[in-house]
Short mmCIF file of C-alpha atoms and ligand atoms in Angstrom, two decimals:
data_model
loop_
_atom_site.label_atom_id
_atom_site.label_comp_id
_atom_site.label_asym_id
_atom_site.label_seq_id
_atom_site.Cartn_x
_atom_site.Cartn_y
_atom_site.Cartn_z
CA MET N 105 95.55 70.41 69.15
CA SER N 106 96.51 72.08 71.78
CA GLU N 107 96.81 71.39 75.45
CA GLU N 108 95.19 74.16 78.04
CA PHE N 109 97.00 77.44 78.85
CA ILE N 110 98.26 77.80 82.35
CA PRO N 111 99.44 80.77 83.29
CA VAL N 112 101.65 81.61 85.73
CA THR N 113 99.20 83.31 87.46
CA LYS N 114 95.03 84.46 87.23
CA PRO N 115 93.64 87.30 88.56
CA PHE N 116 90.84 86.25 91.20
CA VAL N 117 87.66 86.61 89.31
CA PRO N 118 85.50 88.35 92.12
CA ASN N 119 81.92 87.38 93.11
CA ARG N 120 79.78 88.65 89.99
CA ASP N 121 76.32 88.74 92.40
CA VAL N 122 78.02 90.82 95.16
CA LEU N 123 79.90 92.89 92.74
CA ASN N 124 76.34 93.43 91.56
CA SER N 125 74.70 95.24 94.62
CA TYR N 126 77.65 97.63 94.61
CA MET N 127 78.02 98.66 91.56
CA ASP N 128 74.05 99.09 91.35
CA ALA N 129 74.80 101.41 94.05
CA ILE N 130 76.79 102.74 92.89
CA TRP N 131 75.00 103.69 89.47
CA GLU N 132 72.28 104.78 92.05
CA ARG N 133 73.69 107.42 93.24
CA GLU N 134 76.20 108.58 89.96
CA TRP N 135 79.12 108.44 92.45
CA PHE N 136 82.12 107.51 90.98
CA THR N 137 84.80 108.82 92.54
CA ASN N 138 86.97 111.16 94.85
CA ASN N 139 86.45 109.17 98.76
CA GLY N 140 82.49 107.88 97.95
CA PRO N 141 81.07 106.18 100.18
CA VAL N 142 82.05 102.42 99.14
CA LEU N 143 85.29 104.03 99.41
CA GLN N 144 85.33 105.12 102.80
CA GLU N 145 83.95 101.27 103.55
CA TYR N 146 86.81 99.05 101.24
CA GLU N 147 89.30 101.29 103.96
CA GLU N 148 86.76 100.65 107.21
CA ALA N 149 86.91 97.31 105.56
CA LEU N 150 90.41 96.96 104.97
CA LYS N 151 91.56 98.47 108.88
CA SER N 152 89.51 95.72 110.58
CA ASN N 153 90.51 92.11 108.42
CA LEU N 154 94.92 94.00 108.56
CA GLN N 155 93.82 95.87 112.59
CA LEU N 156 95.51 99.07 111.59
CA GLU N 157 94.70 102.49 111.74
CA ASN N 158 96.33 104.41 109.24
CA LEU N 159 95.28 103.24 105.99
CA TYR N 160 94.49 105.00 103.29
CA VAL N 161 93.55 102.64 99.98
CA VAL N 162 95.81 105.21 96.35
CA GLY N 163 95.57 104.49 92.76
CA ASN N 164 98.32 101.66 92.60
CA GLY N 165 101.29 100.37 94.48
CA THR N 166 103.33 102.18 92.55
CA ILE N 167 102.15 105.87 92.95
CA ALA N 168 102.01 104.54 97.05
CA ILE N 169 105.59 104.34 96.76
CA GLN N 170 106.02 107.37 95.41
CA ILE N 171 104.00 108.78 97.86
CA ALA N 172 105.52 107.30 100.50
CA ILE N 173 108.84 108.42 99.88
CA LYS N 174 107.76 112.07 99.43
CA ALA N 175 105.06 112.09 103.65
CA LEU N 176 108.55 111.09 104.35
CA LYS N 177 110.71 113.79 103.15
CA LEU N 178 113.27 111.47 101.75
CA GLN N 179 116.39 113.00 99.74
CA GLY N 180 119.93 111.24 99.22
CA GLU N 181 120.41 107.52 99.24
CA ILE N 182 118.41 104.94 100.24
CA ILE N 183 119.13 101.69 99.93
CA THR N 184 117.21 98.58 98.66
CA THR N 185 116.88 95.41 97.27
CA PRO N 186 118.00 93.85 94.11
CA PHE N 187 115.53 91.99 93.74
CA SER N 188 112.02 93.42 93.51
CA TYR N 189 110.09 94.04 90.56
CA VAL N 190 111.38 97.11 88.83
CA ALA N 191 108.91 99.33 90.76
CA THR N 192 110.74 99.57 93.38
CA THR N 193 113.92 100.83 92.55
CA SER N 194 112.69 103.36 89.64
CA SER N 195 109.78 104.90 92.50
CA ILE N 196 112.87 105.82 94.15
CA VAL N 197 114.66 107.41 90.79
CA TRP N 198 111.50 108.81 89.84
CA GLU N 199 112.00 110.21 93.44
CA GLY N 200 114.92 112.34 92.30
CA SER N 201 116.70 109.59 94.85
CA THR N 202 120.00 107.23 94.78
CA PRO N 203 119.68 104.21 95.21
CA VAL N 204 122.09 101.79 96.65
CA PHE N 205 121.39 98.11 96.39
CA VAL N 206 122.31 96.11 99.19
CA ASP N 207 122.46 92.13 98.09
CA ILE N 208 119.16 89.51 99.73
CA ASP N 209 120.18 85.95 101.70
CA ASP N 210 118.93 82.70 101.51
CA THR N 211 115.03 83.90 102.34
CA LEU N 212 116.06 86.58 99.46
CA ASN N 213 115.40 89.37 100.53
CA ILE N 214 117.65 92.34 101.40
CA ASP N 215 120.48 90.59 104.15
CA PRO N 216 120.69 93.10 107.06
CA THR N 217 124.56 91.84 107.91
CA LYS N 218 125.33 94.12 104.91
CA ILE N 219 123.46 96.52 104.92
CA GLU N 220 125.67 99.62 107.12
CA LYS N 221 127.80 98.19 105.17
CA ALA N 222 126.28 100.79 102.35
CA ILE N 223 125.48 103.94 104.57
CA THR N 224 127.65 107.10 104.54
CA GLU N 225 125.74 110.66 105.07
CA ASN N 226 123.51 110.35 102.87
CA THR N 227 121.64 107.99 103.91
CA VAL N 228 118.35 108.32 104.36
CA ALA N 229 116.36 105.15 104.13
CA ILE N 230 116.11 101.91 103.48
CA LEU N 231 113.39 100.74 101.70
CA ALA N 232 112.92 97.21 100.82
CA THR N 233 110.48 94.22 99.49
CA HIS N 234 109.21 91.78 101.82
CA CYS N 235 110.19 89.00 98.61
CA PHE N 236 106.45 86.49 97.28
CA GLY N 237 105.16 87.73 100.44
CA ASN N 238 108.43 85.84 102.83
CA ALA N 239 109.02 88.96 105.49
CA CYS N 240 112.48 90.58 105.43
CA ASP N 241 114.72 90.42 108.79
CA ILE N 242 112.06 93.27 110.41
CA ASN N 243 113.91 92.45 113.93
CA ALA N 244 117.06 93.62 112.01
CA ILE N 245 116.24 96.23 109.96
CA GLU N 246 114.08 98.69 112.49
CA LYS N 247 117.74 97.37 114.94
CA ILE N 248 119.55 99.45 112.07
CA ALA N 249 117.17 102.61 111.06
CA GLU N 250 117.43 103.43 114.71
CA LYS N 251 120.95 103.13 115.32
CA HIS N 252 121.36 105.32 112.66
CA ASN N 253 117.77 106.78 112.64
CA LEU N 254 116.92 106.33 108.90
CA ARG N 255 113.51 106.16 107.50
CA VAL N 256 112.92 102.28 107.01
CA ILE N 257 109.33 101.87 104.03
CA TYR N 258 108.30 98.51 103.09
CA ASP N 259 107.46 97.21 99.77
CA ALA N 260 104.73 94.93 100.65
CA ALA N 261 103.30 94.13 97.13
CA HIS N 262 103.55 91.04 97.71
CA CYS N 263 101.78 90.76 101.27
CA PHE N 264 98.37 90.32 101.80
CA GLY N 265 97.86 88.16 104.83
CA THR N 266 101.12 87.85 105.75
CA LYS N 267 101.08 88.44 109.42
CA TYR N 268 105.07 88.86 112.22
CA ASN N 269 104.99 88.01 114.98
CA GLY N 270 101.00 86.37 114.45
CA LYS N 271 100.49 90.63 113.25
CA SER N 272 99.22 92.30 109.69
CA ILE N 273 103.20 92.71 107.79
CA PHE N 274 102.23 95.23 106.96
CA GLY N 275 102.20 97.44 110.22
CA PHE N 276 106.29 97.43 110.64
CA GLY N 277 108.09 100.36 108.95
CA ASP N 278 108.00 104.44 108.76
CA ILE N 279 105.58 103.02 105.98
CA SER N 280 104.51 99.72 104.22
CA THR N 281 103.22 100.48 100.63
CA VAL N 282 100.71 97.36 99.24
CA SER N 283 99.23 96.18 94.83
CA LEU N 284 96.00 95.66 94.73
CA HIS N 285 96.38 95.09 90.85
CA ALA N 286 94.95 91.70 89.57
CA THR N 287 97.33 89.89 89.42
CA LYS N 288 98.09 89.67 92.91
CA LEU N 289 96.60 87.27 95.80
CA VAL N 290 94.04 90.40 96.59
CA HIS N 291 92.89 92.80 94.30
CA SER N 292 90.85 95.50 92.65
CA ILE N 293 92.15 94.70 89.22
CA GLU N 294 94.45 98.06 90.13
CA GLY N 295 95.19 99.36 93.29
CA GLY N 296 96.68 100.11 96.59
CA LEU N 297 97.23 100.40 99.91
CA ILE N 298 99.12 103.16 102.15
CA VAL N 299 99.57 102.24 105.88
CA SER N 300 101.79 104.28 107.95
CA LYS N 301 102.78 103.78 111.80
CA ASP N 302 102.49 106.68 112.92
CA GLU N 303 98.95 109.43 113.09
CA SER N 304 101.24 112.35 111.71
CA ILE N 305 102.54 109.86 108.76
CA HIS N 306 98.86 109.40 107.76
CA GLU N 307 97.66 113.26 107.73
CA ARG N 308 100.53 114.19 105.54
CA VAL N 309 99.38 111.40 103.17
CA ARG N 310 96.09 112.39 103.15
CA PHE N 311 97.05 115.28 101.49
CA LEU N 312 99.36 114.14 98.93
CA ARG N 313 96.76 111.61 98.04
CA ASN N 314 94.66 114.04 97.57
CA PHE N 315 96.82 116.95 95.27
CA GLY N 316 97.06 118.34 98.73
CA HIS N 317 93.25 119.44 99.44
CA ASN N 318 92.99 119.84 102.89
CA GLY N 319 89.37 122.16 102.37
CA PRO N 320 87.24 122.46 98.23
CA GLU N 321 89.63 125.55 98.45
CA SER N 322 92.94 125.11 100.22
CA PHE N 323 95.36 123.61 100.27
CA SER N 324 98.29 121.73 102.58
CA GLY N 325 101.54 121.56 99.92
CA VAL N 326 102.25 120.22 96.52
CA GLY N 327 100.15 116.33 96.34
CA ILE N 328 99.17 113.87 93.69
CA ASN N 329 96.05 112.48 92.12
CA GLY N 330 96.39 108.68 94.30
CA LYS N 331 92.41 108.05 94.46
CA ASN N 332 91.39 104.84 93.31
CA SER N 333 87.98 105.21 92.15
CA GLU N 334 84.48 103.27 93.64
CA LEU N 335 84.46 100.26 90.64
CA HIS N 336 88.16 99.51 92.55
CA ALA N 337 86.24 100.30 96.46
CA ALA N 338 83.81 97.73 95.06
CA VAL N 339 86.08 94.89 93.00
CA GLY N 340 88.26 95.27 96.12
CA LEU N 341 85.22 94.59 98.99
CA THR N 342 84.21 91.68 97.14
CA VAL N 343 87.89 90.27 96.57
CA LEU N 344 87.76 90.85 100.82
CA GLY N 345 85.20 89.18 101.39
CA GLU N 346 86.43 85.69 99.95
CA LEU N 347 89.95 86.54 101.63
CA ASP N 348 90.05 82.55 104.15
CA SER N 349 89.14 81.08 101.03
CA ILE N 350 91.61 82.44 99.10
CA LEU N 351 94.54 82.00 101.71
CA ALA N 352 93.86 78.60 102.27
CA SER N 353 94.07 77.51 98.68
CA ARG N 354 97.47 79.25 98.49
CA LYS N 355 98.86 77.61 101.24
CA GLU N 356 97.19 73.57 100.35
CA GLN N 357 98.67 74.12 96.77
CA THR N 358 101.62 75.51 97.85
CA GLU N 359 101.59 71.98 100.25
CA TYR N 360 100.72 70.19 96.95
CA TYR N 361 103.51 70.92 94.85
CA ASN N 362 105.96 70.72 97.83
CA HIS N 363 104.65 67.06 98.20
CA LEU N 364 104.56 66.80 94.64
CA LEU N 365 108.02 68.32 94.01
CA GLN N 366 110.11 66.58 96.98
CA SER N 367 112.94 64.66 94.75
CA ALA N 368 113.68 67.82 92.61
CA ALA N 369 117.00 69.85 92.82
CA PHE N 370 116.17 72.91 93.61
CA GLU N 371 116.34 75.13 96.16
CA ARG N 372 113.70 77.84 97.69
CA PRO N 373 113.63 80.67 99.40
CA ARG N 374 114.11 80.13 103.80
CA ILE N 375 111.14 81.89 105.62
CA LEU N 376 112.06 83.36 109.00
CA GLU N 377 110.34 82.03 112.19
CA GLU N 378 109.27 84.94 113.19
CA CYS N 379 106.94 85.39 109.23
CA GLU N 380 103.56 83.38 108.41
CA PRO N 381 103.96 83.43 104.79
CA ASN N 382 100.48 84.48 102.40
CA TYR N 383 102.34 82.16 99.81
CA SER N 384 101.31 84.05 97.30
CA TYR N 385 103.98 82.85 94.38
CA TYR N 386 105.88 79.51 93.99
CA PRO N 387 109.66 80.43 92.70
CA VAL N 388 112.41 77.30 92.76
CA ILE N 389 116.05 78.28 91.96
CA PHE N 390 118.16 75.56 90.11
CA ASN N 391 121.12 75.20 89.09
CA SER N 392 122.06 77.23 86.80
CA GLU N 393 121.11 79.66 84.20
CA GLU N 394 121.09 76.92 81.17
CA GLN N 395 118.68 74.06 84.26
CA THR N 396 116.22 76.99 84.48
CA LEU N 397 116.32 77.56 80.44
CA LYS N 398 116.05 74.36 79.62
CA THR N 399 112.58 73.79 82.59
CA LEU N 400 111.12 77.73 81.23
CA GLN N 401 111.10 76.09 77.94
CA ALA N 402 109.70 72.37 78.74
CA LEU N 403 106.59 73.92 80.16
CA ALA N 404 106.44 75.86 76.76
CA ASP N 405 106.40 73.16 74.98
CA HIS N 406 102.97 71.86 77.24
CA ASN N 407 101.72 75.31 76.97
CA ILE N 408 102.54 76.11 80.92
CA LEU N 409 104.38 79.66 81.14
CA ALA N 410 106.34 79.72 84.29
CA ARG N 411 108.05 82.98 84.62
CA ARG N 412 111.69 84.82 85.67
CA TYR N 413 110.70 86.79 88.60
CA PHE N 414 113.15 88.43 88.78
CA HIS N 415 114.35 89.22 86.12
CA PRO N 416 117.08 90.84 84.94
CA SER N 417 118.22 92.17 88.60
CA LEU N 418 117.92 95.35 89.37
CA ASN N 419 120.93 96.55 90.26
CA THR N 420 122.51 96.42 86.82
CA LEU N 421 119.29 99.33 84.65
CA ASP N 422 121.18 101.21 82.97
CA TYR N 423 119.58 104.16 84.45
CA VAL N 424 121.72 102.67 87.94
CA ASP N 425 125.51 103.65 89.39
CA HIS N 426 127.16 99.92 87.86
CA THR N 427 127.14 97.13 91.18
CA GLU N 428 128.19 93.37 92.40
CA MET N 429 125.28 91.74 93.73
CA PRO N 430 126.65 88.14 93.01
CA TYR N 431 123.16 86.61 94.85
CA ALA N 432 120.30 88.56 93.46
CA GLN N 433 122.12 88.09 89.84
CA ARG N 434 122.63 84.48 90.60
CA VAL N 435 119.66 83.33 92.08
CA SER N 436 117.50 86.20 88.98
CA SER N 437 119.55 84.31 85.95
CA SER N 438 117.95 80.67 87.56
CA ILE N 439 115.36 81.44 89.18
CA LEU N 440 111.34 80.65 87.47
CA CYS N 441 107.78 80.59 89.49
CA LEU N 442 105.94 78.13 88.85
CA PRO N 443 102.40 78.71 88.17
CA ILE N 444 100.12 78.76 91.13
CA TYR N 445 96.69 80.95 91.25
CA HIS N 446 93.08 80.31 93.02
CA SER N 447 91.47 78.63 90.88
CA LEU N 448 94.84 75.89 89.82
CA THR N 449 93.22 72.57 89.55
CA LYS N 450 95.18 69.53 91.12
CA GLU N 451 95.41 67.97 87.82
CA ASN N 452 97.32 71.10 86.58
CA GLN N 453 100.38 70.95 89.35
CA GLU N 454 100.86 67.02 89.05
CA LYS N 455 100.97 67.56 85.52
CA VAL N 456 103.77 71.22 86.39
CA ALA N 457 105.81 68.98 88.16
CA LYS N 458 105.52 66.45 86.29
CA ILE N 459 107.75 68.27 83.29
CA VAL N 460 109.77 69.95 85.88
CA LEU N 461 110.76 66.60 87.36
CA ASP N 462 111.97 66.04 84.18
CA SER N 463 113.40 68.56 82.94
CA LEU N 464 115.18 67.79 85.80
CA SER N 465 116.83 64.46 84.55
C1 PLP C 186 102.63 94.59 91.80
C2 PLP C 186 104.63 94.90 92.15
C3 PLP C 186 104.49 96.37 92.79
C4 PLP C 186 103.72 97.94 91.33
O1 PLP C 186 102.26 97.59 91.66
P1 PLP C 186 101.16 98.62 91.21
O2 PLP C 186 99.80 97.99 91.41
O3 PLP C 186 101.30 97.71 89.75
O4 PLP C 186 101.51 99.75 91.20
C5 PLP C 186 105.16 96.73 93.45
N1 PLP C 186 106.54 96.48 94.02
C6 PLP C 186 106.48 95.10 94.19
C7 PLP C 186 107.46 94.06 94.02
C8 PLP C 186 105.71 94.33 92.77
O5 PLP C 186 105.47 92.95 93.34
#
């Protein structure tokens, strides 16, 4: 008989009774999308939870990045990280700009000491990911951006609940984008957020996400369908109601893995002291690709799916100019994310840890 399947992640399953109360009201109103009352309630709940004003819900985390690039009218070279999900790079290319990669450091985020060397007269912005819910060196990036008059977008897809200097990390940069995809810590099945630093950018985002409409029969520039539905908002509100318990379980599970794996020969990403992370993933970096593949297989033999996040390194995609990124390429070839999700049991963490430790010996 095959062993119980343990995936790398599982979506948080929202409470059906709470969800049904929203759904009953949606069915009663027969209003399913187009900035309905549940979506507006969701946006208000998010603003109050995050203590942020200039926030819009959109269809997903990828369109959030694309709208962010449009809203800041970026055209040219955008400095970015090679270590992220592909949507970070592909959105730059999709919007007609050129990604210029800068290597990462032991936080697995863009190395701020290498950014200035990559700036040219065509550089317009920095698009950096807070990888695995751990903050970039925002202070350093802000200084560089100010000095060179560059815009900053943070791909904060992994970061719901992460704080920087005690505040929501979504409040930094000209724009922060968020994914609310089912695999993320907090989700609305599909969904995303755009958080803008100031009112004028926020206003532009409002038109961009809704076809440019500034009235039923009038338009303010080009726009796209970046909206989300009442059903997604209902799921989002229900999940948001359980945020404290979601964050608490991730932290507890992380500490338990730390305890179980304290003797293991691998590295973990460094976390900046300004950052209070959300522990959304459990990445471990082995000494070699050979060891990584050995551990991956040992887990697979027990029906446990770890994942090579992120592999390949984005500077090796076939639609970008290839530049060597030694740190990112090394990490990318030797990293695994171990299973972590709200309903993961201690027994299953112990099982994962034992297989990892055995594979290292
Ligand atoms: C998930 C993810 C995205 C894309 O979000 P979607 O909501 O799936 O479109 C973008 N960037 C990063 C870093 C991600 O992990």
